[in-house]
Structure formats: structure tokens, C-alpha cells
XYZ file of C-alpha atoms in Angstrom:
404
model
C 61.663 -51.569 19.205
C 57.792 -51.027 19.177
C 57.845 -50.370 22.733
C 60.579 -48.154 22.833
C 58.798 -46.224 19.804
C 55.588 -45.724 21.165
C 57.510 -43.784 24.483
C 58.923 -41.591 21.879
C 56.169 -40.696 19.511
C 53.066 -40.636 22.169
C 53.918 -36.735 23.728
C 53.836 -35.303 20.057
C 50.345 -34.519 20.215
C 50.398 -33.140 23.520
C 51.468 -29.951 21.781
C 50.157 -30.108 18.284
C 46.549 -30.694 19.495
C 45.731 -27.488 21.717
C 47.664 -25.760 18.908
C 45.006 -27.237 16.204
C 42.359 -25.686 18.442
C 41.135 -29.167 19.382
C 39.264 -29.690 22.970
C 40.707 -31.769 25.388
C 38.048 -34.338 24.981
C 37.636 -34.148 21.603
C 38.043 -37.941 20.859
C 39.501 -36.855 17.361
C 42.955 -36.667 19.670
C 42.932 -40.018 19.629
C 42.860 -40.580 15.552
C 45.856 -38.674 16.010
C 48.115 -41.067 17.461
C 46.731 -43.589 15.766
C 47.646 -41.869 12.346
C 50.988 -41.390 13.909
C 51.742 -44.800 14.619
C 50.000 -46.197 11.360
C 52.032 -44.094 9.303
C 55.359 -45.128 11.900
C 54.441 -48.517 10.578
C 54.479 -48.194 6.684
C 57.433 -45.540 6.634
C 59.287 -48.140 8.623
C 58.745 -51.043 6.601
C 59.418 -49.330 3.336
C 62.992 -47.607 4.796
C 64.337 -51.137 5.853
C 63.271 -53.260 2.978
C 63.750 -51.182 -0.053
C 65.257 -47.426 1.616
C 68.649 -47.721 3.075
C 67.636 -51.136 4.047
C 69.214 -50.475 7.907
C 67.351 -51.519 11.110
C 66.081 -48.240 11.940
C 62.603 -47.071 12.745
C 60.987 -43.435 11.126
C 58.729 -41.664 12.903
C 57.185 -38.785 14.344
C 59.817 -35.813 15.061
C 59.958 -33.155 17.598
C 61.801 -31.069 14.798
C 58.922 -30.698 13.019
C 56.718 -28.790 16.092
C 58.713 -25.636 15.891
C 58.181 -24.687 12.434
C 54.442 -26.151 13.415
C 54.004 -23.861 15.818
C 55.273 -21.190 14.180
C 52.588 -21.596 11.320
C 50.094 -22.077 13.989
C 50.674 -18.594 15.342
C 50.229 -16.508 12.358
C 47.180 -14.432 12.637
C 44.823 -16.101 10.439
C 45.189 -19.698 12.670
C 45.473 -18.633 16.012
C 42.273 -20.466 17.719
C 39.049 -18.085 19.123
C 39.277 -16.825 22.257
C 37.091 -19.395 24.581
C 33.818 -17.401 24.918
C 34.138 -17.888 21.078
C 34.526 -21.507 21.271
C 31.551 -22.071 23.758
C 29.554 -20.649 21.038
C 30.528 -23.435 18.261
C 28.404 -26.363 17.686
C 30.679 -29.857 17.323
C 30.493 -29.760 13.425
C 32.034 -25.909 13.601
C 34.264 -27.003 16.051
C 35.329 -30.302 13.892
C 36.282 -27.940 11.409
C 38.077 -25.214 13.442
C 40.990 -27.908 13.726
C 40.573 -29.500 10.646
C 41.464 -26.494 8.383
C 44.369 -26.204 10.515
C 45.456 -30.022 10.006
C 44.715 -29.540 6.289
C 47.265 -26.380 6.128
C 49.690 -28.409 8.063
C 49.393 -31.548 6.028
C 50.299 -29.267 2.490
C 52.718 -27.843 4.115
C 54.821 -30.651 5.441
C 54.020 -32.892 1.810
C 54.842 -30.385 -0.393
C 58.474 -29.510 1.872
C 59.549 -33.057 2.003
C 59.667 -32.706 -1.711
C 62.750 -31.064 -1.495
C 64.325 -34.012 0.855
C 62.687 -36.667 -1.854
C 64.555 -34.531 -4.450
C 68.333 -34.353 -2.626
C 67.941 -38.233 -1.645
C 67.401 -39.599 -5.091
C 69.370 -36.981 -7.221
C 72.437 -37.602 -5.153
C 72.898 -34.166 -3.656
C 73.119 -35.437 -0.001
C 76.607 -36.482 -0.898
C 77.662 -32.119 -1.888
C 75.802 -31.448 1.779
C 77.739 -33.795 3.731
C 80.990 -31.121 2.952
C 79.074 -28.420 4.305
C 77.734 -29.919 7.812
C 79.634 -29.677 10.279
C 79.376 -29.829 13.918
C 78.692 -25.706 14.415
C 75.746 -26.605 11.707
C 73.815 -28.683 13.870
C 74.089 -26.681 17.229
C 72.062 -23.920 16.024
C 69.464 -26.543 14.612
C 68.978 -28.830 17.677
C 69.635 -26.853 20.462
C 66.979 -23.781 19.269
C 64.488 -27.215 19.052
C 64.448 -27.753 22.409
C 64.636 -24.155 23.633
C 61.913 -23.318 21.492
C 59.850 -26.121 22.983
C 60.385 -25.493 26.666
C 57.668 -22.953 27.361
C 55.264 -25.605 26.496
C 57.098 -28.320 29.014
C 56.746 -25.414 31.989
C 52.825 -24.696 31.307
C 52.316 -27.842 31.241
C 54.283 -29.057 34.355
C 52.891 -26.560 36.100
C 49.864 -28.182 36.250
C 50.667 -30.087 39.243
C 54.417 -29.206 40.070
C 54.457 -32.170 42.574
C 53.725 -34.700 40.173
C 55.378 -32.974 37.348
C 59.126 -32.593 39.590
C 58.606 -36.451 40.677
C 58.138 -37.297 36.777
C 61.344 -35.335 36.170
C 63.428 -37.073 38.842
C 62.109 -40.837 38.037
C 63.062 -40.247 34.259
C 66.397 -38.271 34.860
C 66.886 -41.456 37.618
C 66.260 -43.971 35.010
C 68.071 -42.718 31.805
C 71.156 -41.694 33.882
C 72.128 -43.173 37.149
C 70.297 -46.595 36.506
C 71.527 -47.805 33.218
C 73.463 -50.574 34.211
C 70.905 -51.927 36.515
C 69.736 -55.142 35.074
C 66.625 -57.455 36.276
C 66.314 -61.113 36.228
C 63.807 -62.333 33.381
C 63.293 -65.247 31.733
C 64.299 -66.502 28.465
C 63.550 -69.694 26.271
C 66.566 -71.081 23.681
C 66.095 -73.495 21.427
C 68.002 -76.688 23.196
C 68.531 -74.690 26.451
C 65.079 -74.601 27.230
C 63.688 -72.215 30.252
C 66.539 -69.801 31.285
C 67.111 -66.653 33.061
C 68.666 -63.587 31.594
C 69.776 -59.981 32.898
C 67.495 -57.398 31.198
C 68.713 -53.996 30.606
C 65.161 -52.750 31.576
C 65.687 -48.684 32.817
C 68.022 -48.241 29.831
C 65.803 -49.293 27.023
C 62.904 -47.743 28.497
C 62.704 -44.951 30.847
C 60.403 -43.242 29.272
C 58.183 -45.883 29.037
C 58.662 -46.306 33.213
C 58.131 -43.216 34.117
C 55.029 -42.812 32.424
C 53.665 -45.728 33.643
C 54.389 -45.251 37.203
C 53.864 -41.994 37.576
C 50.159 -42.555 35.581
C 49.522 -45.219 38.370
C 50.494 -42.859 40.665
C 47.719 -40.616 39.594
C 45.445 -43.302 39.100
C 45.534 -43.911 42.712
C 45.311 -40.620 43.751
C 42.312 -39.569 41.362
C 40.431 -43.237 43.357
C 41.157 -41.714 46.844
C 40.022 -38.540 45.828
C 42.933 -36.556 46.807
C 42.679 -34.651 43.161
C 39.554 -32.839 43.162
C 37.002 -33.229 39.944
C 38.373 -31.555 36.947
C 41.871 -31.726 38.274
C 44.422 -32.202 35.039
C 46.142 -34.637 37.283
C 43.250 -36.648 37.583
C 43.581 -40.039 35.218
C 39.447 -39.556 34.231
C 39.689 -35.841 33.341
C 39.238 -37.326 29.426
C 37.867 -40.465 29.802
C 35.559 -39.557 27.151
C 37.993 -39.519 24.750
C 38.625 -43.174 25.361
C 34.851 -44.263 25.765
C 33.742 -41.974 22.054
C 36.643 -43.799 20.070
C 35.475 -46.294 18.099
C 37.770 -49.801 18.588
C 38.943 -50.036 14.905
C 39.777 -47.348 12.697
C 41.867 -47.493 9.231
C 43.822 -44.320 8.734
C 43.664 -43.343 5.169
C 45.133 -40.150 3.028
C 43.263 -37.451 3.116
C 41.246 -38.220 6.306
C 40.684 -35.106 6.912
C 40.006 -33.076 3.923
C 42.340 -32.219 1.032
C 45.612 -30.398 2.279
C 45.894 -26.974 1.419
C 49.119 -25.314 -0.115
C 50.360 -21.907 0.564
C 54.088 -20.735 0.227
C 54.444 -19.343 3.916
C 53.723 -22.929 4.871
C 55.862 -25.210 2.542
C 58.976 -22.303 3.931
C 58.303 -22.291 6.736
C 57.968 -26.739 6.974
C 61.593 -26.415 4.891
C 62.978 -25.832 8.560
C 61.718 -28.745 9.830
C 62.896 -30.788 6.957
C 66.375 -29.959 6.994
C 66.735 -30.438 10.491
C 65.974 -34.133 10.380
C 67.872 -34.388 7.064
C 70.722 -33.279 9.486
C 69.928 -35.821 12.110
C 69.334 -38.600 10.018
C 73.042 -39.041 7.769
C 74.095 -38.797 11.366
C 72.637 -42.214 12.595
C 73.840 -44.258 9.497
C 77.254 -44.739 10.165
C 76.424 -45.415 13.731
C 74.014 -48.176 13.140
C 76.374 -49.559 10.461
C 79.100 -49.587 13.293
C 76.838 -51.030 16.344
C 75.708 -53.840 13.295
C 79.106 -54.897 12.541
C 78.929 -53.932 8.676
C 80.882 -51.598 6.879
C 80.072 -47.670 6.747
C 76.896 -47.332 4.692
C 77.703 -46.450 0.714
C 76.947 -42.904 -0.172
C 74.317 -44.173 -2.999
C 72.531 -46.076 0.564
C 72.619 -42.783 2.460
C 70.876 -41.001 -0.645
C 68.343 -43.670 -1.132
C 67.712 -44.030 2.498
C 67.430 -39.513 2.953
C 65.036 -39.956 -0.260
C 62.762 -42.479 1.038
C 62.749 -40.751 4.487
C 61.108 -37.706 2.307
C 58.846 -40.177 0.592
C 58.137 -40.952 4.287
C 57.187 -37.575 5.085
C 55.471 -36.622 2.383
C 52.867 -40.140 3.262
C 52.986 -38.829 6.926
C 51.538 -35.191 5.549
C 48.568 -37.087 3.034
C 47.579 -38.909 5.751
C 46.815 -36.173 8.433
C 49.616 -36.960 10.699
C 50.735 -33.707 11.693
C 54.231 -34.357 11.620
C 56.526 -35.736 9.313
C 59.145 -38.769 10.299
C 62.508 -38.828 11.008
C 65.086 -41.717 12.170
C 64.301 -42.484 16.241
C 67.376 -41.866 18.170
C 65.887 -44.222 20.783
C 65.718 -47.467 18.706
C 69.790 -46.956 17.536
C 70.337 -47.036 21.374
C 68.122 -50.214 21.513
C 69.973 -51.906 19.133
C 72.892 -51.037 20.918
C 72.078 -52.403 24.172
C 70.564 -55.512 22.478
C 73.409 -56.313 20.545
C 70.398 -57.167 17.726
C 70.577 -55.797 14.428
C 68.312 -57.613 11.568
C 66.106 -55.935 9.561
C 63.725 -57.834 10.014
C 63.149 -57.345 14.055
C 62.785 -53.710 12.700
C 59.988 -55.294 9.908
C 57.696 -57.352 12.302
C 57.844 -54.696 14.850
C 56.710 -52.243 11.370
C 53.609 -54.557 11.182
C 52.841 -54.642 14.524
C 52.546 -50.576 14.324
C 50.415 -50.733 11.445
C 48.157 -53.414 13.088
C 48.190 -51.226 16.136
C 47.423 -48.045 13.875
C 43.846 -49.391 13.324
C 43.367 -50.209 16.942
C 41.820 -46.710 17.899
C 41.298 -47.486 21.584
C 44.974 -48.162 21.964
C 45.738 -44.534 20.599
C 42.730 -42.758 22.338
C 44.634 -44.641 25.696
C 47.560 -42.891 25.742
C 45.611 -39.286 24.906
C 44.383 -40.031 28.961
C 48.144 -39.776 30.495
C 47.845 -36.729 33.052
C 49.542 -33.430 31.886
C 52.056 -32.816 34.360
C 53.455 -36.152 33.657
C 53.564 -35.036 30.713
C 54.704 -31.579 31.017
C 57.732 -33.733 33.231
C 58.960 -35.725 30.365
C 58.382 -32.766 28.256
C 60.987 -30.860 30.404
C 63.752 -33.539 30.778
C 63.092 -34.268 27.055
C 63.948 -30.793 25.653
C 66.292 -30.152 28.185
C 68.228 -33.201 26.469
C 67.971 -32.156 22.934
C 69.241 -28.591 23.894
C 72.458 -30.187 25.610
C 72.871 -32.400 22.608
C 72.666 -29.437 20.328
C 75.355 -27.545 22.590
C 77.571 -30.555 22.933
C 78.253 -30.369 19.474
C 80.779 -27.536 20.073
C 83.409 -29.309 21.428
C 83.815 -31.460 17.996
C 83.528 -27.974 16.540
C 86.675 -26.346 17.999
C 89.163 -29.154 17.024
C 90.449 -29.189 13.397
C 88.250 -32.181 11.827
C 87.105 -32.908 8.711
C 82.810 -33.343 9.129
C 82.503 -36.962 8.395
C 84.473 -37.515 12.117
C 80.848 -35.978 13.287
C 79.205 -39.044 12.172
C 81.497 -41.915 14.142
């Protein structure tokens, strides 16, 4: 569950950090992800213990980049032209981004308000007879649209790299599923044994980014990428040697967030989208766990701590808020394991990981048209999932058959 996490949550700031004005070296990138995961961690925890107390994991959401974006590219926070930049000593600089983060972090606290406020009055239950399928198309499918200009810059980087990204992740999450590898396994009064591992279907993200990074790395040691060359694996290895190894994220990090109303409206979007998503995924980790559909009073509690989630994620700098990872339901699904507390340890081992800021900082080095490759088969995905909701749409159904 941690793995498959971390190849869900690490291309976030790919996109949020050029759009917070940050360099590409800035090792601040780094505290980022580290934030992100830290916060993964405690959201986590709290949803499975004392939320709707399911094995699920919260974390950072593509959902919440569009209405990011948008806020990003109103006049008064669109970043200096370069020349401008050049000009800016680090401190300036430091702050350029970090009056952006602080707007962000308002914005997405003060939003998830109104999630905190449907979970734990009860009102979830009076929404769940308004969604249905042709509600969520709209939604989802505009979220990966939206996003897709920023998977084709960045692809085209290096359209080589970026194309053989897209075909080993497409590869991996579709035609190789069933494709298991020997491993071994230890039971208690069995001993040493080996098991089938459902390796390319739990995680071809994970895969694809780490061969196609090595694939780089060996290019960028023969020299066949010039200096400078965003393919290049060293092109911010500065990031990596400024961090400092330990790091505790803490609220307010990075000043105190800032409030206005075009924000906290515009963050609503972002919000509701996820609500959305979320109900969705009780039922069908109830089913794949073998217990009954969850109780409406669990589906409140669980929507309200997810906003208590969110509003945590936007105190402590994140840039994001969290949402319920469609990747670990399909993990439990394949592993046929579904107790809380696998979900818990792997909560702690985020949090631990959290303070690690080399192990963030790490991941800030992966090339950008690998990137800008899982970027495009990613968005590609949640535009088709968005779409396929139609066909549930056009047959007479009441909206809780969406959920099963």
C-alpha cells in the first residue's frame, strides 16, 4: 500500500511547482513531497482508526490541480517573466512561491470546511439522491482534459523517452495484468515458500518509472544527452545534494495562509469532486472486504474526516488536499487483504518517511518526459473514466447502482 501510494502521489508536484514560480532546482521542491507524504501519513491513520474506519489510504488528488491552476493564473499570481526572475536574489525568490503556497493553503483549508460540515451534519446522505452517473462525467472527465496540456509540454521534452514511458505503462496496466512472478514467501509452519506475485498489476506505475529513470540514467553516463538536457537524471541533482536528511513538516511551514473569497470558490470545485469520488469507493471496499455495505452514519463520518483531512493537508503547506487513492482499493483487491491495520503500519511508515527529506528531494530528480509519459496515460485514464460513466447513465437506475 505504501508503495503503490508513493507511484500515485509523487507526479503532483510536477505541475504545482513551476505553477508556484519555484526553480527547478530549488531544493524547496523537495519539502514538497515530503509534506505530501507526511500529511498522506496522519490523514491515513486518523480515516481508518477513528473516520470510516475502512482500509483505505487519503492522499494527494489530481482533482485539486485544476481549480489550482486556475487560481494560479489570475493576474495578480502569474510568475515574472524570466529576465525578471534572473534579477531576484534567493530570499525574493523564496518568497515569490511562498505567497503563492500561502494563498493556496487558505484556500483549500477554508473549502474543506464545507466537506467537514456535510460529513458530520449528515447531509452526504440528501447528496447521494442527487449524484448520479451524468454528475460525475462532467467532473472527472474535464479533470483530465484540463490537465493534458501540461502532460504534452512536458512529454515533449524528449518524445522518444516520453512515447517509450507511455507504451511500458499502457503495457503494464493493461495487457500484463495477469502476469505473475515467482517470489518468495515465509508462513508460519510452512517455512520458506514460493508464491506468484501479481507484480505489473499492483504497480505499473511504479515500473515504469523506474525503468525508464534507469534508462536515462544510463544514457545521461554515456553521454548521449547533452549537459542541461531535461532527460538527463543530474539536471537537479542539486536539489537532492541542498536537502537536508531530516526534516519535520509542521503547520504553517511556510507562513500563515492567506484567505480571499475567489480562492475558497474557486478550491469548492476541487472539494466536491473528491466528495464525489470518495462515497464511490466505500461500498466497493466494503464488497472486496467481505463486510456488509458501509452504514450511512460511516459514510458521513468517513466524508467528514476526509475534510478534516484536507483542511490538515492546507495548514501544513501541502498544496493539495487528500482524497481516497483509487490505486490502493485495486491493491486490496488483488491481495485479497483487507485489515485496517496493513492500511495503519503502512500510515506510519509515511509519516516516518515524511521526515526523511532526501527520500522526497529523490523523486523531485525523475526526468520530465518520463514524467510528461505517465502524465499523458494518466489523464488520458481519468478522462475515459469520466466518459464511461454514460453508459450507467442511459439505463433507468436508481444512483446507489453507481456505487456497486
Amino acid at each position: 500500500h505504501y508503495l503503490t501510494m508513493i507511484g500515485a502521489i509523487v507526479s503532483i508536484p510536477f505541475i504545482l511547482t513551476p505553477a508556484l514560480c519555484m526553480e527547478d532546482e530549488d531544493p524547496s521542491r523537495g519539502i514538497i513531497i515530503s509534506t505530501m507524504i507526511f500529511v498522506t501519513g496522519i490523514v491515513t491513520y486518523i480515516q481508518a482508526t477513528w473516520g470510516c474506519r475502512l482500509p483505505i489510504v487519503q492522499g494527494g488528488t489530481i482533482s485539486f490541480l485544476v481549480p489550482t491552476l486556475a487560481i494560479l493564473n489570475l493576474p495578480q499570481w502569474k510568475c515574472p517573466a524570466e529576465s525578471v526572475m534572473a534579477t531576484l536574489d534567493a530570499e525574493a525568490k523564496t518568497e515569490l512561491w511562498q505567497v503563492r503556497m500561502r494563498e493556496l493553503s487558505g484556500a483549500i483549508a477554508v473549502s474543506a470546511l464545507f466537506q467537514v460540515f456535510i460529513g458530520y451534519s449528515g447531509l452526504v446522505g440528501k447528496l447521494l439522491k442527487v449524484i448520479t452517473p451524468l454528475t460525475i462525467v462532467p467532473t472527472v472527465s474535464l479533470v483530465g482534459l484540463t490537465l493534458f496540456s501540461h502532460a504534452s509540454e512536458t512529454a515533449s521534452k524528449h518524445w522518444g523517452i516520453a512515447v517509450g514511458t507511455i507504451v511500458l505503462m499502457t503495457l503494464f496496466s493493461q495487457a500484463m495484468t495477469g502476469v505473475t512472478v515467482p517470489t518468495l514467501k515465509y508462513r508460519k509452519g510452512h517455512g520458506l515458500q514460493i508464491g506468484w506475485f501479481p507484480l505489473f498489476k499492483l504497480f505499473p506505475v511504479l515500473l515504469t518509472i523506474l525503468i525508464m529513470w534507469s534508462l536515462c540514467g544510463v544514457l545521461t553516463a554515456t553521454n548521449v544527452f547533452p549537459s542541461g538536457h531535461p532527460a538527463r537524471t543530474d539536471v537537479r541533482i542539486r536539489v537532492l545534494e541542498d536537502a537536508a536528511w531530516f526534516r519535520v513538516p509542521y503547520p504553517g511551514q511556510f507562513g500563515i495562509p492567506t484567505v480571499t473569497l475567489a480562492g475558497v470558490l474557486g478550491m469548492l470545485a476541487g472539494v466536491l469532486a473528491c466528495t464525489v469520488e470518495s462515497i464511490s469507493y466505500y461500498p466497493t471496499v466494503s464488497q472486496m472486504c467481505g463486510a456488509p455495505p458501509p452504514p450511512l452514519h460511516a459514510i458521513n463520518r468517513g466524508i467528514g474526516t476526509e475534510g478534516l483531512g484536507t483542511v490538515l493537508a492546507g495548514l501544513w503547506g501541502s498544496g493539495n488536499g487528500t482524497n481516497t487513492f483509487g490505486e490502493n482499493v485495486g491493491a486490496i483487491g488483488v491481495t485479497k487483504v483487507g485489515s485496517r491495520r496493513v492500511i495503519q503500519w503502512a500510515a506510519i511508515i509515511m509519516i516516518f518517511q515524511g521526515v526523511l527529506n532526501k527520500f522526497g528531494a529523490a523523486f523531485i530528480m525523475i526526468p520530465d518526459p518520463v514524467v510528461g509519459g505517465i502524465f499523458c496515460v494518466m489523464f488520458g485514464m481519468i478522462a475515459a473514466f469520466g466518459l464511461s460513466a454514460l453508459q450507467l447513465g442511459m439505463k433507468p437506475s436508481t444512483p446507489r447502482c453507481l456505487f456497486y
